[in-house]
Structures are given as structure tokens and as C-alpha cells.
C-alpha positions as MATLAB code, in Angstrom:
seq = 'MSAADIPEGTVRNILEQDTLKWVFVGGKGGVGKTTCSSILSILLAQVRSSVLIISTDPAHNLSDVFQQRFTKTPTLVNGFSNLYAMEVDPNVENDDIGGNEGMDSLFSELSNAIPGIDEAMSFAEMLKLVQTMGYSCIVFDTAPTGHTLRLLQLPSTLEKGLQKVMSLKSKFGGLISQMTRLFGLDDEFGEDAILGRLESMKDVIEKVNKQFKDPGSGRYLMKVSEVMDLTTFVCVCIPEFLSLYETERLVQELAKVEIDTHNIIINQVLYDEEDVESKLLKARMRMQKKYLDQFYMLYDDFNITKLPLLPQEVTGVESLKAFSRNFISPYQPSTSRGTVEDVERRISTLKLQLEDTEAELDRHRKGKQKV';
ca = [
       0.000    0.000    0.000;
       1.422    3.356   -1.080;
       1.526    6.406    1.172;
      -1.300    7.962   -0.849;
      -3.554    4.964   -0.110;
      -3.062    5.067    3.679;
      -6.207    6.451    5.370;
      -5.822    9.830    7.066;
      -4.920    9.663   10.744;
      -7.896   11.751   11.889;
     -11.638   11.412   12.566;
     -12.607   13.694    9.666;
     -14.165   10.718    7.875;
     -16.716   10.431   10.714;
     -17.468   14.146   10.711;
     -17.962   14.117    6.940;
     -20.207   11.027    6.969;
     -23.624   12.672    7.034;
     -25.493    9.355    7.160;
     -24.196    8.386   10.615;
     -26.858    8.144   13.295;
     -25.161    6.002   15.989;
     -21.489    6.367   16.992;
     -20.170    3.957   19.609;
     -16.861    4.667   21.366;
     -15.325    1.820   23.327;
     -12.278   -0.201   24.283;
     -10.337   -1.491   27.253;
     -10.854    0.157   30.637;
      -8.703    3.175   31.445;
      -7.649    4.114   27.908;
      -9.582    7.409   27.704;
     -12.905    6.390   26.147;
     -14.932    9.094   27.894;
     -12.523   11.867   26.895;
     -12.488   10.689   23.279;
     -16.259   10.281   23.063;
     -16.775   13.722   24.625;
     -14.436   15.386   22.124;
     -16.025   13.467   19.265;
     -19.460   14.727   20.325;
     -18.117   18.300   20.478;
     -16.726   17.987   16.937;
     -19.969   16.455   15.665;
     -21.930   19.310   17.243;
     -20.022   21.671   14.935;
     -21.340   19.929   11.805;
     -24.697   18.506   12.972;
     -27.925   20.191   14.011;
     -28.172   18.326   17.335;
     -25.978   15.749   19.069;
     -26.624   13.600   22.139;
     -23.859   11.808   24.051;
     -24.986    8.916   26.254;
     -22.888    7.162   28.881;
     -23.834    3.485   29.245;
     -20.958    2.734   31.615;
     -22.272    2.036   35.159;
     -19.247    4.002   36.440;
     -20.213    7.262   34.744;
     -17.500    9.828   33.989;
     -19.274   12.234   31.650;
     -20.141   14.568   34.505;
     -16.485   14.634   35.584;
     -15.143   15.280   32.088;
     -17.575   18.119   31.317;
     -17.551   19.301   34.957;
     -21.338   19.364   34.892;
     -23.939   17.151   36.527;
     -25.848   14.839   34.148;
     -28.732   12.434   34.836;
     -30.804    9.947   32.819;
     -32.603   12.924   31.259;
     -30.851   14.671   28.342;
     -29.251   17.895   29.596;
     -27.828   20.726   27.491;
     -24.055   20.927   27.914;
     -22.860   24.303   29.166;
     -21.462   26.452   26.384;
     -23.404   24.693   23.603;
     -26.778   25.155   21.969;
     -27.046   21.760   20.259;
     -25.046   19.291   22.405;
     -26.838   17.241   25.060;
     -25.615   14.598   27.500;
     -27.195   11.907   29.662;
     -25.982    9.081   31.908;
     -28.048    5.895   31.948;
     -27.696    2.490   33.555;
     -28.199   -0.233   30.919;
     -29.458   -2.585   33.633;
     -33.228   -2.659   33.639;
     -35.434   -1.413   36.433;
     -39.125   -2.167   36.824;
     -39.937    1.521   36.629;
     -38.310    1.655   33.199;
     -40.493   -1.039   31.640;
     -43.688   -0.726   33.657;
     -45.287    0.022   36.961;
     -46.403   -2.297   39.727;
     -49.988   -2.862   38.684;
     -51.990   -4.410   35.912;
     -50.509   -5.053   32.498;
     -47.209   -3.334   33.309;
     -46.542   -5.698   36.221;
     -47.363   -8.772   34.139;
     -45.190   -7.514   31.283;
     -42.295   -6.943   33.679;
     -42.579  -10.472   35.117;
     -42.803  -11.924   31.629;
     -39.695  -10.090   30.514;
     -37.677  -11.236   33.517;
     -38.559  -14.851   32.725;
     -36.440  -14.747   29.545;
     -32.664  -14.925   30.255;
     -30.819  -11.770   29.204;
     -33.933   -9.995   28.017;
     -34.097   -7.556   30.945;
     -31.027   -5.621   29.788;
     -32.219   -5.852   26.206;
     -35.579   -4.334   27.076;
     -33.969   -1.509   29.017;
     -31.693   -0.812   26.067;
     -34.694   -0.928   23.741;
     -36.640    1.537   25.882;
     -33.647    3.885   25.932;
     -33.255    3.729   22.161;
     -36.988    4.180   21.690;
     -36.841    7.295   23.856;
     -33.807    8.640   22.011;
     -35.391    8.078   18.615;
     -38.444   10.133   19.543;
     -36.226   13.105   20.445;
     -35.014   13.578   16.890;
     -31.279   14.013   17.492;
     -29.146   14.189   14.372;
     -26.454   11.949   15.839;
     -26.082    9.940   19.065;
     -22.658    9.159   20.561;
     -22.380    6.284   23.051;
     -19.663    6.429   25.705;
     -19.624    2.713   26.453;
     -18.384    0.482   29.262;
     -15.211   -1.656   28.889;
     -15.098   -4.093   25.983;
     -16.895   -7.173   27.347;
     -19.903   -5.221   28.594;
     -20.058   -3.207   25.378;
     -20.100   -6.275   23.147;
     -22.987   -7.695   25.155;
     -24.827   -4.371   24.892;
     -24.408   -4.300   21.120;
     -25.755   -7.837   20.887;
     -28.874   -6.966   22.909;
     -31.070   -5.963   19.949;
     -30.489   -9.411   18.434;
     -30.985  -11.062   21.830;
     -34.311   -9.341   22.375;
     -35.448  -10.020   18.823;
     -34.794  -13.752   19.267;
     -36.415  -13.759   22.717;
     -39.568  -12.073   21.492;
     -39.760  -14.429   18.534;
     -39.809  -17.347   20.993;
     -42.533  -15.698   23.042;
     -44.579  -15.039   19.920;
     -44.170  -18.674   18.846;
     -45.967  -19.720   22.046;
     -49.114  -17.935   20.892;
     -50.468  -20.992   19.085;
     -49.839  -23.211   22.132;
     -51.009  -21.025   24.986;
     -53.061  -18.295   23.324;
     -56.351  -20.071   23.971;
     -55.352  -20.828   27.551;
     -54.676  -17.159   28.236;
     -58.088  -16.189   26.888;
     -59.831  -18.847   28.998;
     -57.988  -17.770   32.162;
     -58.890  -14.108   31.711;
     -62.573  -14.982   31.217;
     -62.544  -17.446   34.124;
     -61.238  -14.873   36.602;
     -63.338  -12.076   35.167;
     -60.318   -9.979   34.135;
     -60.754   -7.203   31.640;
     -59.249   -6.966   28.184;
     -56.059   -5.434   29.615;
     -54.796   -8.954   30.348;
     -56.188  -10.471   27.166;
     -54.154  -12.370   24.609;
     -54.343   -9.544   22.082;
     -53.182   -6.948   24.638;
     -50.128   -8.936   25.722;
     -49.090   -9.968   22.238;
     -49.762   -6.473   20.928;
     -47.368   -5.009   23.483;
     -44.709   -7.563   22.529;
     -45.259   -6.943   18.822;
     -44.807   -3.179   19.202;
     -41.521   -3.680   21.066;
     -40.379   -6.243   18.529;
     -40.923   -3.682   15.750;
     -38.754   -1.135   17.568;
     -35.999   -3.685   18.135;
     -36.021   -4.861   14.522;
     -35.660   -1.272   13.371;
     -32.718   -0.644   15.723;
     -31.106   -3.941   14.772;
     -31.244   -3.047   11.070;
     -29.666    0.338   11.750;
     -26.846   -1.250   13.749;
     -26.007   -3.739   11.012;
     -23.137   -2.852    8.721;
     -24.183   -2.769    5.041;
     -20.580   -3.508    4.077;
     -18.839   -6.849    4.257;
     -17.544   -7.065    7.827;
     -14.097   -5.815    8.708;
     -12.959   -5.071    5.182;
     -15.451   -2.458    4.082;
     -16.068   -0.537    0.916;
     -15.191    3.117    0.859;
     -17.346    5.253    3.119;
     -18.715    7.141    0.119;
     -20.020    3.877   -1.383;
     -22.194    2.809    1.543;
     -24.925    4.413    3.589;
     -23.748    3.556    7.093;
     -25.940    4.511   10.012;
     -23.685    3.043   12.706;
     -19.957    2.980   13.349;
     -17.738    1.953   16.249;
     -14.613    3.889   17.240;
     -12.033    1.748   19.049;
      -9.940    3.557   21.677;
      -6.704    1.985   22.927;
      -3.160    2.674   24.110;
       0.088    1.352   22.558;
       0.527   -1.639   24.866;
       0.168   -5.383   24.363;
      -3.038   -5.953   26.354;
      -4.764   -3.017   24.685;
      -3.658   -4.199   21.233;
      -4.959   -7.693   21.979;
      -8.288   -6.364   23.275;
      -8.688   -4.077   20.259;
      -8.165   -6.983   17.873;
     -10.724   -9.053   19.796;
     -13.151   -6.118   19.689;
     -12.730   -5.642   15.934;
     -13.285   -9.349   15.320;
     -16.416   -9.426   17.503;
     -17.812   -6.309   15.825;
     -17.376   -8.020   12.461;
     -19.318  -11.025   13.780;
     -22.285   -8.876   14.798;
     -21.966   -6.920   11.529;
     -21.230   -3.540   13.078;
     -19.007   -1.218   11.054;
     -15.678   -0.016   12.431;
     -13.015    1.870   10.508;
     -11.505    4.211   13.124;
      -8.966    3.522   15.866;
      -7.780    6.150   18.349;
      -4.444    5.391   20.015;
      -4.217    7.459   23.179;
      -1.328    8.316   25.543;
       1.405    8.176   22.895;
       4.858    9.393   23.962;
       6.690   11.612   21.481;
      10.406   12.408   21.475;
       9.925   16.103   22.102;
      12.830   18.335   23.123;
      15.724   16.329   24.626;
      14.313   13.432   26.595;
      16.947   12.163   29.034;
      14.845    9.855   31.200;
      15.795    6.212   30.656;
      12.291    5.199   31.665;
      10.676    7.442   29.045;
      13.077    6.233   26.365;
      12.301    2.622   27.238;
       8.555    3.333   27.099;
       8.960    5.036   23.718;
      10.739    1.980   22.309;
       7.994   -0.273   23.675;
       5.235    1.941   22.273;
       6.904    2.097   18.859;
       6.851   -1.698   18.653;
       3.111   -1.829   19.281;
       2.366    1.207   17.106;
       4.050   -0.610   14.212;
       1.816   -3.622   14.893;
      -1.299   -1.425   14.915;
      -0.402   -0.004   11.509;
       0.379   -3.464   10.169;
      -2.907   -5.007   11.399;
      -5.163   -2.083   10.531;
      -3.672   -0.597    7.380;
      -7.198    0.108    6.074;
      -8.318    1.967    9.238;
      -8.141    5.651   10.085;
      -5.677    5.563   12.995;
      -5.521    8.714   15.121;
      -2.624    9.107   17.564;
      -3.040   11.323   20.618;
      -0.151   12.513   22.819;
       0.207   11.755   26.515;
      -0.297   15.034   28.376;
       1.145   16.108   31.739;
      -2.357   17.111   32.879;
      -5.895   15.745   32.654;
      -8.313   16.911   29.980;
     -11.400   18.110   31.858;
     -13.763   20.997   31.239;
     -15.203   22.249   27.965;
     -12.291   24.553   27.163;
      -9.682   21.815   27.679;
     -11.727   19.420   25.565;
     -12.005   21.970   22.762;
      -8.262   22.687   22.892;
      -7.362   18.990   22.734;
      -9.871   18.347   19.926;
      -7.494   19.806   17.349;
      -5.500   16.571   17.562;
      -8.580   14.707   16.298;
      -8.903   16.661   13.058;
      -5.203   17.102   12.214;
      -2.335   14.733   13.130;
      -0.396   15.774   16.212;
       3.008   17.270   15.413;
       5.616   17.052   18.193;
       7.489   20.215   18.981;
      10.955   20.459   17.431;
      11.814   23.744   19.073;
      14.814   23.659   21.358;
      13.851   26.754   23.286;
      15.320   30.244   23.489;
      19.012   31.138   23.715;
      18.581   31.600   27.466;
      17.129   28.080   27.750;
      20.076   26.605   25.840;
      22.618   28.510   27.963;
      20.875   27.381   31.147;
      20.983   23.803   29.901;
      24.688   24.045   29.069;
      25.398   25.441   32.537;
      23.508   22.557   34.138;
      25.427   20.015   32.060;
      28.750   21.604   33.049;
      27.866   21.317   36.746;
      26.873   17.680   36.236;
      30.166   17.039   34.449;
      32.185   18.627   37.278;
      30.372   16.507   39.878;
      30.996   13.368   37.841;
      34.729   14.187   37.462;
      35.042   14.820   41.205;
      33.386   11.469   41.942;
      35.734    9.749   39.505;
      38.779   11.311   41.183;
      37.645   10.029   44.582;
      37.333    6.523   43.209;
      40.811    6.695   41.654;
      42.397    7.898   44.913;
      40.647    5.130   46.819;
      42.037    2.490   44.456;
      45.588    3.926   44.788;
      45.433    3.664   48.596;
      44.325    0.047   48.358;
];
């Protein structure tokens, strides 16, 4: 592959892809997913009419990153007119799928009887709510890899579960009708009411499932301009072995569930800026270079964005905006060696270090002569 064929190391392809509706950001724990998803939502807000960022990680960090309190209700982010944020727990609660009486209670008990369907229903309700709000694009700040993969599989899980429930209609439909008449219950508990509720949810899930599916051919996709993708997954990682391994597993699993991914963000990269003297930093740079080379070898058809390791945390809207420039143009390490005063100060320090070293060497020589 020639240099001209290598995808650009930015997220511009996501910003320019007008068809995107769902953007998932995920990866191994502690690699900077929340920071990256927050910055991505800020950049999308510059080119979209309205953007919503949702945290599905039980250990929410959106409020910390934006330095603003968020709840399970979409809240306008301070300093923006079209960016909203919310923090939700993907684990289902009875209040989310129904009350304690009548049909809602029965529906809740029925849902809990199907393994894995409780989370799926909660996810479905959340997506149903989001769809009614009419946001141009929704960014998901997801939990670590394993939880995220299960969350992305929930639409399929719920679809299969509801299909099984619907298949029982021919076997138990008459029994349900007889029981409701026997106990004098109203039509709220009738066969048509229960199955109608399930059918309506099944329709929502099928719609979401179709939007999540990648119209391309798995991992090796056609050009973005040739497909009408609604969903994409951005993998966030750091240049270390475990993160590389987890990213490869994530990419493979996403291909299995037919979810598009063509962007990787490598965070916390060390650059050889100025004159780095620390042996530890130099060793870490050599280690990172080895894994960076492997990333480029494995994902030569991906847009790989490298972000520098900073001496401070990126929190607050202004810090996020400042750091976002590294998402739309490749980071360039500083090659400046400082002012003349800085160089003279450095030379003076090196001279003092040299004098101390020579004095230490003389002491060792005298000690050997005495012996």
C-alpha cells in the first residue's frame, strides 16, 4: 500500500459522513474512552444540528469530564446550543419497563422470565426514547469491551427472545383467553393486549437492529462514500500489548455482529519532544513504537488517530475543545529547542553535572591507589 492509499490519521471521515446516526466509542478500561467520546461529540456538534452523548458505563465519567452534573434525562451541555448529555444504567429497572400494577406488572414479570432480556428491554426503551427526540447523531460512551459487546448484541438477543414468546401464541393463546374470562379480568390482560405489546416492542428492536447492522462486508469495508452507514464503532486503545490484543478481539467481535468499524484512536502516545533524558521514558517510547508498528500493520485500512500523553488531565469544555485539534489534524511534536537563554541554562547545568561526575571519579581513583 502506497503512502497515498493510507487512510488519514484523523476522525474527519466520521465528521464528513452525514449518514451516521449512531457512533459507539469503546475499548479497554482506562484508555480514555470518555474523553475521546466527549471530544467526538463536540466535533460532531459543529457539523450537525443536534448531538446527544450517552454514557452506558455504570461508572459514569461524563459529569467529571464536562464538569457538569448529568442524569438519565438529556441535559444541554454548558457552552453549547445543540449538544446534550445523559448518563443511563443499561441494567433494567421495573420503573423503566412498567409500573407495579396491571398489564405493566405482568409484562415486567414476563420479561424477567427470559434470560438476558431484561437488559435488552432496558436498552430498547432507551433507544426508543432517544429516537423520539429527533437528534441528528447519538454518541455512546460505552463500558469496557466485554460489557459493550454484550450491549451491542442486545437488539439481536431481544429479537430472538420475542420471537420465541410469539411462537408460544399458538400453544397457549387459547389458555390465556380462557384464564382471563374465568377470573373475570378485563381486556387489559387479554391475549391480544399482551401480544400487541410484545409486537410493538419487537418492531422497535427490529428497526434498531437493522440500523446497527453494517451494510458492508464485515471488517474489510467498501469506501465510506459507497455505503450508507448509520452506525460505526470507534475503538480507543493505548500502545501496549493488552490493549492491542483487546482491540483486535473487539474488531473481530464487531465483524461477527456486523457492526461497522473503521476508526482507531491510540491514546497516551509518547513523542520524542525536546531532549528526553529519562531512561524510563526512552524505554517506554521503544515499547510503544513496537506496538504502534503492529497497529499499523494489522489495521492498514483503518483511520488511525494518535493522541499525545499530556502532563495534565483533559477536563472541562475549554480543555476538551483545545485537545480536539488533535482529532482533526495529526499531532506534530514540537521540534523547538527553546530560546538562547534556555540553551545557555541547559549548558550550565550540564557543566555542573560534568564537574560533579569528574570529582566522583577522582575520589574513586584515589581510593584504588590507597588500596
